[in-house]
């Protein structure tokens, strides 16, 4: 006992007290820091309205950085979505919501509006699009609601569309925005996914013109993304470095919605 005391001047009880003091002290400091950070986040401004579901700006910045990190890690322009023999495509094609594409439409009257970088507008008819090289694609279409189906679509590759209509300057911004003619449904697509070689401006399903409920006369088919991004009945296409408005992202769904 005596020897012990000489080696270590603190008694066991004193040691425990000191440890307790230290642990509670650290606990308190960390707790205060956590509370401070929460308060800071709580009082920091909301993110820009109308693009995503509405969180705090600093949190959204962090989420966006995380997203870009994983996109760089996983997205590869040379990576192709699996395709299937045409016989495997569904004859009874599943149908989902029709926001912005429920009314009847005359394909002859319809025109695709493209807003160029200099704000000038291109008006493109369906016939002009149909004259160009058609690409057929049979792939597994996936809806976030939990269904998928092998489907056969045909149309103009988005990248061929960009090239044919001289949209080189427009390919530089980070995003493409697509909207229905009535502006009721709209999506934002990151440029690498838009110019992916399996992304189509589709005007055919199972070799026939698109039926009303599948996006007549022209829809986006983007196999690297979930169904929500496959906008039916394209009216207007825009280009920007800021994220274009996105219908489901505004409801809290993932903006990127990639597979
Ligand atoms: N204009 C428009 N496009 C849309 C939608 C919509 O409601 N309106 N729904 C999306 C969703 S959630 C899915 S799963 C697919 C479904 O396409 P389909 O009806 O051809 O199966 O379209 C997408 N494109
Ligand atoms: Mo969907």
Tab-separated table of C-alpha atoms and ligand atoms in Angstrom:
chain	number	residue	atom	x	y	z
A	1	UNK	CA	0.000	0.000	0.000
A	2	UNK	CA	2.705	2.373	0.999
A	3	UNK	CA	4.783	1.499	-2.010
A	4	UNK	CA	1.814	2.019	-4.267
A	5	UNK	CA	1.151	5.444	-2.868
A	6	UNK	CA	4.729	6.418	-3.536
A	7	UNK	CA	4.521	5.370	-7.189
A	8	UNK	CA	1.190	7.014	-7.762
A	9	UNK	CA	0.116	9.899	-5.603
A	10	UNK	CA	-3.588	9.553	-6.572
A	11	UNK	CA	-5.896	7.124	-4.749
A	12	UNK	CA	-8.244	4.933	-6.760
A	13	UNK	CA	-11.181	7.096	-5.789
A	14	UNK	CA	-9.403	10.234	-6.924
A	15	UNK	CA	-8.577	8.572	-10.221
A	16	UNK	CA	-12.209	7.665	-10.780
A	17	UNK	CA	-13.320	11.188	-9.959
A	18	UNK	CA	-10.831	12.624	-12.372
A	19	UNK	CA	-11.927	10.236	-15.158
A	20	UNK	CA	-15.563	11.058	-14.522
A	21	UNK	CA	-14.841	14.752	-14.626
A	22	UNK	CA	-12.972	14.358	-17.910
A	23	UNK	CA	-15.602	12.163	-19.577
A	24	UNK	CA	-18.473	14.375	-18.562
A	25	UNK	CA	-16.499	17.415	-19.610
A	26	UNK	CA	-15.855	15.981	-23.071
A	27	UNK	CA	-19.457	14.806	-23.297
A	28	UNK	CA	-20.636	18.290	-22.449
A	29	UNK	CA	-18.371	20.004	-24.974
A	30	UNK	CA	-19.368	17.605	-27.765
A	31	UNK	CA	-23.001	17.958	-26.832
A	32	UNK	CA	-22.778	21.727	-26.962
A	33	UNK	CA	-21.010	21.503	-30.332
A	34	UNK	CA	-23.714	19.187	-31.701
A	35	UNK	CA	-26.445	21.486	-30.402
A	36	UNK	CA	-24.630	24.469	-31.921
A	37	UNK	CA	-24.318	22.772	-35.304
A	38	UNK	CA	-27.966	21.759	-35.249
A	39	UNK	CA	-28.995	25.303	-34.344
A	40	UNK	CA	-26.784	26.666	-37.109
A	41	UNK	CA	-28.335	24.286	-39.655
A	42	UNK	CA	-31.816	24.994	-38.322
A	43	UNK	CA	-31.360	28.730	-38.766
A	44	UNK	CA	-29.495	28.584	-42.074
A	45	UNK	CA	-31.423	29.544	-45.211
A	46	UNK	CA	-33.597	27.139	-47.175
A	47	UNK	CA	-32.242	25.909	-50.507
A	48	UNK	CA	-33.447	27.587	-53.712
A	49	UNK	CA	-37.136	26.865	-53.952
A	50	UNK	CA	-38.680	24.796	-56.684
A	51	UNK	CA	-35.904	22.386	-57.552
A	52	UNK	CA	-35.873	19.871	-54.731
A	53	UNK	CA	-38.125	19.174	-51.795
A	54	UNK	CA	-36.912	22.013	-49.554
A	55	UNK	CA	-34.077	21.439	-47.127
A	56	UNK	CA	-31.462	23.756	-45.668
A	57	UNK	CA	-28.979	25.171	-48.164
A	58	UNK	CA	-25.835	23.813	-46.422
A	59	UNK	CA	-27.367	20.349	-46.190
A	60	UNK	CA	-28.292	20.421	-49.883
A	61	UNK	CA	-24.733	21.492	-50.770
A	62	UNK	CA	-23.403	18.483	-48.889
A	63	UNK	CA	-25.973	16.159	-50.494
A	64	UNK	CA	-25.088	17.454	-53.964
A	65	UNK	CA	-21.384	16.880	-53.313
A	66	UNK	CA	-22.092	13.330	-52.203
A	67	UNK	CA	-24.187	12.772	-55.307
A	68	UNK	CA	-21.479	14.073	-57.649
A	69	UNK	CA	-18.896	11.919	-55.881
A	70	UNK	CA	-20.928	8.748	-56.447
A	71	UNK	CA	-21.915	9.731	-59.968
A	72	UNK	CA	-18.238	10.127	-60.925
A	73	UNK	CA	-17.514	6.825	-59.281
A	74	UNK	CA	-20.285	4.878	-60.992
A	75	UNK	CA	-21.369	6.691	-64.173
A	76	UNK	CA	-19.482	5.747	-67.263
A	77	UNK	CA	-20.527	6.870	-70.744
A	78	UNK	CA	-19.245	3.622	-72.174
A	79	UNK	CA	-21.258	1.551	-69.782
A	80	UNK	CA	-24.305	0.236	-71.627
A	81	UNK	CA	-27.596	-0.746	-70.090
A	82	UNK	CA	-28.383	-4.405	-70.798
A	83	UNK	CA	-30.434	-4.962	-73.969
A	84	UNK	CA	-32.663	-7.903	-74.965
A	85	UNK	CA	-33.801	-9.663	-78.136
A	86	UNK	CA	-36.864	-7.926	-79.589
A	87	UNK	CA	-39.047	-11.047	-79.043
A	88	UNK	CA	-38.698	-10.527	-75.312
A	89	UNK	CA	-40.361	-7.104	-75.408
A	90	UNK	CA	-43.814	-6.826	-73.795
A	91	UNK	CA	-46.760	-6.593	-76.161
A	92	UNK	CA	-48.976	-5.165	-73.396
A	93	UNK	CA	-46.863	-2.228	-72.303
A	94	UNK	CA	-47.406	-0.990	-68.767
A	95	UNK	CA	-48.748	2.485	-68.374
A	96	UNK	CA	-48.229	4.943	-65.551
A	97	UNK	CA	-49.268	8.541	-64.824
A	98	UNK	CA	-50.093	11.070	-67.592
A	99	UNK	CA	-49.368	14.433	-66.013
A	100	UNK	CA	-49.104	16.924	-68.865
A	101	UNK	CA	-49.870	14.313	-71.522
A	102	UNK	CA	-53.491	13.300	-71.012
A	103	UNK	CA	-55.245	15.375	-73.666
A	104	UNK	CA	-55.396	14.308	-77.288
A	105	UNK	CA	-52.704	15.735	-79.522
A	106	UNK	CA	-52.267	16.119	-83.258
A	107	UNK	CA	-48.794	14.919	-84.265
A	108	UNK	CA	-48.925	17.053	-87.417
A	109	UNK	CA	-49.551	20.237	-85.441
A	110	UNK	CA	-47.054	19.438	-82.709
A	111	UNK	CA	-43.573	20.945	-82.849
A	112	UNK	CA	-40.569	20.432	-80.653
A	113	UNK	CA	-39.319	23.756	-79.277
A	114	UNK	CA	-35.611	24.017	-78.553
A	115	UNK	CA	-34.368	27.109	-76.725
A	116	UNK	CA	-30.794	27.777	-77.809
A	117	UNK	CA	-28.062	29.397	-75.762
A	118	UNK	CA	-28.585	32.764	-77.485
A	119	UNK	CA	-32.325	32.466	-76.565
A	120	UNK	CA	-33.289	31.857	-80.179
A	121	UNK	CA	-35.802	29.074	-80.710
A	122	UNK	CA	-35.838	26.093	-83.054
A	123	UNK	CA	-39.204	24.616	-84.020
A	124	UNK	CA	-38.832	21.061	-85.221
A	125	UNK	CA	-41.592	18.934	-86.730
A	126	UNK	CA	-41.989	15.221	-86.126
A	127	UNK	CA	-41.301	14.549	-89.812
A	128	UNK	CA	-37.925	16.269	-89.593
A	129	UNK	CA	-37.029	14.027	-86.660
A	130	UNK	CA	-38.303	10.876	-88.364
A	131	UNK	CA	-36.131	11.532	-91.419
A	132	UNK	CA	-32.994	11.050	-89.326
A	133	UNK	CA	-31.303	7.776	-88.389
A	134	UNK	CA	-33.611	5.713	-86.182
A	135	UNK	CA	-32.262	3.689	-83.246
A	136	UNK	CA	-34.169	0.757	-81.766
A	137	UNK	CA	-33.746	-0.220	-78.142
A	138	UNK	CA	-35.072	-3.155	-76.121
A	139	UNK	CA	-34.329	-2.768	-72.427
A	140	UNK	CA	-35.755	-3.250	-68.957
A	141	UNK	CA	-37.755	-0.121	-68.100
A	142	UNK	CA	-37.810	0.525	-64.347
A	143	UNK	CA	-40.324	2.574	-62.403
A	144	UNK	CA	-39.411	3.726	-58.870
A	145	UNK	CA	-42.768	2.398	-57.711
A	146	UNK	CA	-41.348	-1.080	-58.020
A	147	UNK	CA	-42.243	-2.492	-61.422
A	148	UNK	CA	-40.064	-3.124	-64.442
A	149	UNK	CA	-40.743	-4.467	-67.905
A	150	UNK	CA	-38.753	-5.286	-71.017
A	151	UNK	CA	-39.922	-2.822	-73.662
A	152	UNK	CA	-39.116	-1.949	-77.250
A	153	UNK	CA	-38.700	1.715	-78.201
A	154	UNK	CA	-37.463	3.439	-81.334
A	155	UNK	CA	-36.403	6.976	-82.095
A	156	UNK	CA	-33.637	9.480	-82.566
A	157	UNK	CA	-30.636	9.255	-80.279
A	158	UNK	CA	-30.459	12.379	-78.142
A	159	UNK	CA	-26.790	12.841	-79.064
A	160	UNK	CA	-27.616	12.510	-82.783
A	161	UNK	CA	-30.341	15.106	-82.297
A	162	UNK	CA	-27.817	17.501	-80.693
A	163	UNK	CA	-25.369	16.954	-83.514
A	164	UNK	CA	-27.859	17.195	-86.371
A	165	UNK	CA	-29.396	20.464	-85.162
A	166	UNK	CA	-25.989	22.047	-84.485
A	167	UNK	CA	-26.386	22.201	-80.721
A	168	UNK	CA	-22.673	22.076	-79.867
A	169	UNK	CA	-22.801	25.172	-77.654
A	170	UNK	CA	-25.894	23.767	-75.979
A	171	UNK	CA	-24.061	20.542	-75.108
A	172	UNK	CA	-21.629	22.472	-72.892
A	173	UNK	CA	-23.962	23.323	-70.002
A	174	UNK	CA	-24.436	20.711	-67.286
A	175	UNK	CA	-28.158	20.093	-67.649
A	176	UNK	CA	-30.973	19.551	-70.120
A	177	UNK	CA	-34.517	20.506	-69.146
A	178	UNK	CA	-37.554	18.909	-70.793
A	179	UNK	CA	-41.172	19.989	-70.407
A	180	UNK	CA	-44.555	18.914	-71.701
A	181	UNK	CA	-46.229	21.466	-74.028
A	182	UNK	CA	-48.545	22.549	-71.179
A	183	UNK	CA	-45.560	22.738	-68.731
A	184	UNK	CA	-47.358	20.447	-66.254
A	185	UNK	CA	-44.622	17.789	-66.177
A	186	UNK	CA	-40.942	18.597	-66.400
A	187	UNK	CA	-37.611	16.935	-65.742
A	188	UNK	CA	-33.970	17.921	-65.448
A	189	UNK	CA	-31.308	15.590	-66.833
A	190	UNK	CA	-27.546	15.849	-66.334
A	191	UNK	CA	-25.778	16.219	-69.695
A	192	UNK	CA	-23.694	12.994	-69.505
A	193	UNK	CA	-26.910	10.971	-69.117
A	194	UNK	CA	-28.674	12.939	-71.868
A	195	UNK	CA	-25.927	12.274	-74.412
A	196	UNK	CA	-25.472	8.658	-73.343
A	197	UNK	CA	-25.748	6.603	-76.545
A	198	UNK	CA	-28.877	4.769	-75.345
A	199	UNK	CA	-30.868	7.930	-74.613
A	200	UNK	CA	-33.591	8.458	-77.231
A	201	UNK	CA	-36.179	10.952	-78.313
A	202	UNK	CA	-38.582	8.103	-79.004
A	203	UNK	CA	-41.488	8.235	-81.460
A	204	UNK	CA	-42.109	4.490	-81.733
A	205	UNK	CA	-43.163	1.716	-79.357
A	206	UNK	CA	-43.135	-1.880	-80.652
A	207	UNK	CA	-42.495	-0.475	-84.128
A	208	UNK	CA	-45.621	1.719	-84.162
A	209	UNK	CA	-46.119	5.462	-83.575
A	210	UNK	CA	-46.433	6.236	-79.852
A	211	UNK	CA	-49.957	5.829	-78.515
A	212	UNK	CA	-51.467	8.758	-76.623
A	213	UNK	CA	-50.847	7.207	-73.201
A	214	UNK	CA	-47.178	6.462	-73.882
A	215	UNK	CA	-46.176	9.982	-74.839
A	216	UNK	CA	-47.458	10.755	-78.329
A	217	UNK	CA	-45.847	12.093	-80.431
A	218	UNK	CA	-42.346	12.131	-78.883
A	219	UNK	CA	-41.015	11.117	-75.462
A	220	UNK	CA	-37.719	10.774	-73.690
A	221	UNK	CA	-36.409	7.238	-73.226
A	222	UNK	CA	-33.436	7.317	-70.905
A	223	UNK	CA	-32.497	3.789	-69.766
A	224	UNK	CA	-29.821	4.982	-67.314
A	225	UNK	CA	-32.605	6.498	-65.205
A	226	UNK	CA	-35.847	5.510	-63.522
A	227	UNK	CA	-39.209	5.924	-65.269
A	228	UNK	CA	-39.922	9.300	-63.639
A	229	UNK	CA	-37.241	10.909	-65.828
A	230	UNK	CA	-38.634	9.375	-69.054
A	231	UNK	CA	-40.844	12.361	-69.849
A	232	UNK	CA	-43.786	11.661	-72.141
A	233	UNK	CA	-44.814	14.218	-74.781
A	234	UNK	CA	-41.803	16.513	-75.015
A	235	UNK	CA	-42.783	20.125	-75.712
A	236	UNK	CA	-39.725	22.227	-74.925
A	237	UNK	CA	-36.030	21.481	-74.445
A	238	UNK	CA	-33.709	23.910	-72.629
A	239	UNK	CA	-30.062	23.886	-71.536
A	240	UNK	CA	-28.522	25.318	-68.377
A	241	UNK	CA	-25.775	25.076	-65.801
A	242	UNK	CA	-28.323	25.272	-62.989
A	243	UNK	CA	-30.589	22.348	-62.300
A	244	UNK	CA	-33.781	22.722	-64.305
A	245	UNK	CA	-37.025	22.283	-62.343
A	246	UNK	CA	-37.995	18.652	-61.866
A	247	UNK	CA	-41.519	17.534	-61.020
A	248	UNK	CA	-40.696	14.577	-58.782
A	249	UNK	CA	-37.566	16.098	-57.239
A	250	UNK	CA	-39.872	18.866	-55.995
A	251	UNK	CA	-41.857	16.133	-54.241
A	252	UNK	CA	-38.728	14.840	-52.540
A	253	UNK	CA	-37.544	12.160	-54.987
A	254	UNK	CA	-33.863	11.927	-55.808
A	255	UNK	CA	-32.975	14.533	-58.454
A	256	UNK	CA	-30.478	12.290	-60.198
A	257	UNK	CA	-32.701	9.148	-60.126
A	258	UNK	CA	-30.003	7.161	-61.910
A	259	UNK	CA	-29.700	3.403	-61.990
B	1	LIG	N1	-45.686	13.680	-69.212
B	1	LIG	C1	-45.488	12.701	-68.318
B	1	LIG	N2	-44.427	11.879	-68.466
B	1	LIG	C2	-44.213	10.887	-67.574
B	1	LIG	C3	-45.065	10.692	-66.465
B	1	LIG	C4	-46.160	11.576	-66.329
B	1	LIG	O1	-46.967	11.505	-65.391
B	1	LIG	N3	-46.335	12.555	-67.282
B	1	LIG	N4	-44.808	9.677	-65.570
B	1	LIG	C5	-43.453	9.098	-65.550
B	1	LIG	C6	-43.379	7.828	-64.846
B	1	LIG	S1	-43.445	7.874	-63.151
B	1	LIG	C7	-43.168	6.644	-65.496
B	1	LIG	S2	-42.895	5.205	-64.660
B	1	LIG	C8	-43.200	6.574	-66.959
B	1	LIG	C9	-44.240	5.579	-67.403
B	1	LIG	O2	-44.309	5.504	-68.786
B	1	LIG	P1	-45.461	4.653	-69.436
B	1	LIG	O3	-46.772	5.244	-68.994
B	1	LIG	O4	-45.219	4.713	-70.889
B	1	LIG	O5	-45.303	3.272	-68.861
B	1	LIG	O6	-43.487	7.825	-67.553
B	1	LIG	C10	-42.888	8.927	-66.945
B	1	LIG	N5	-43.133	10.075	-67.771
B	2	LIG	MO1	-42.757	5.758	-62.476
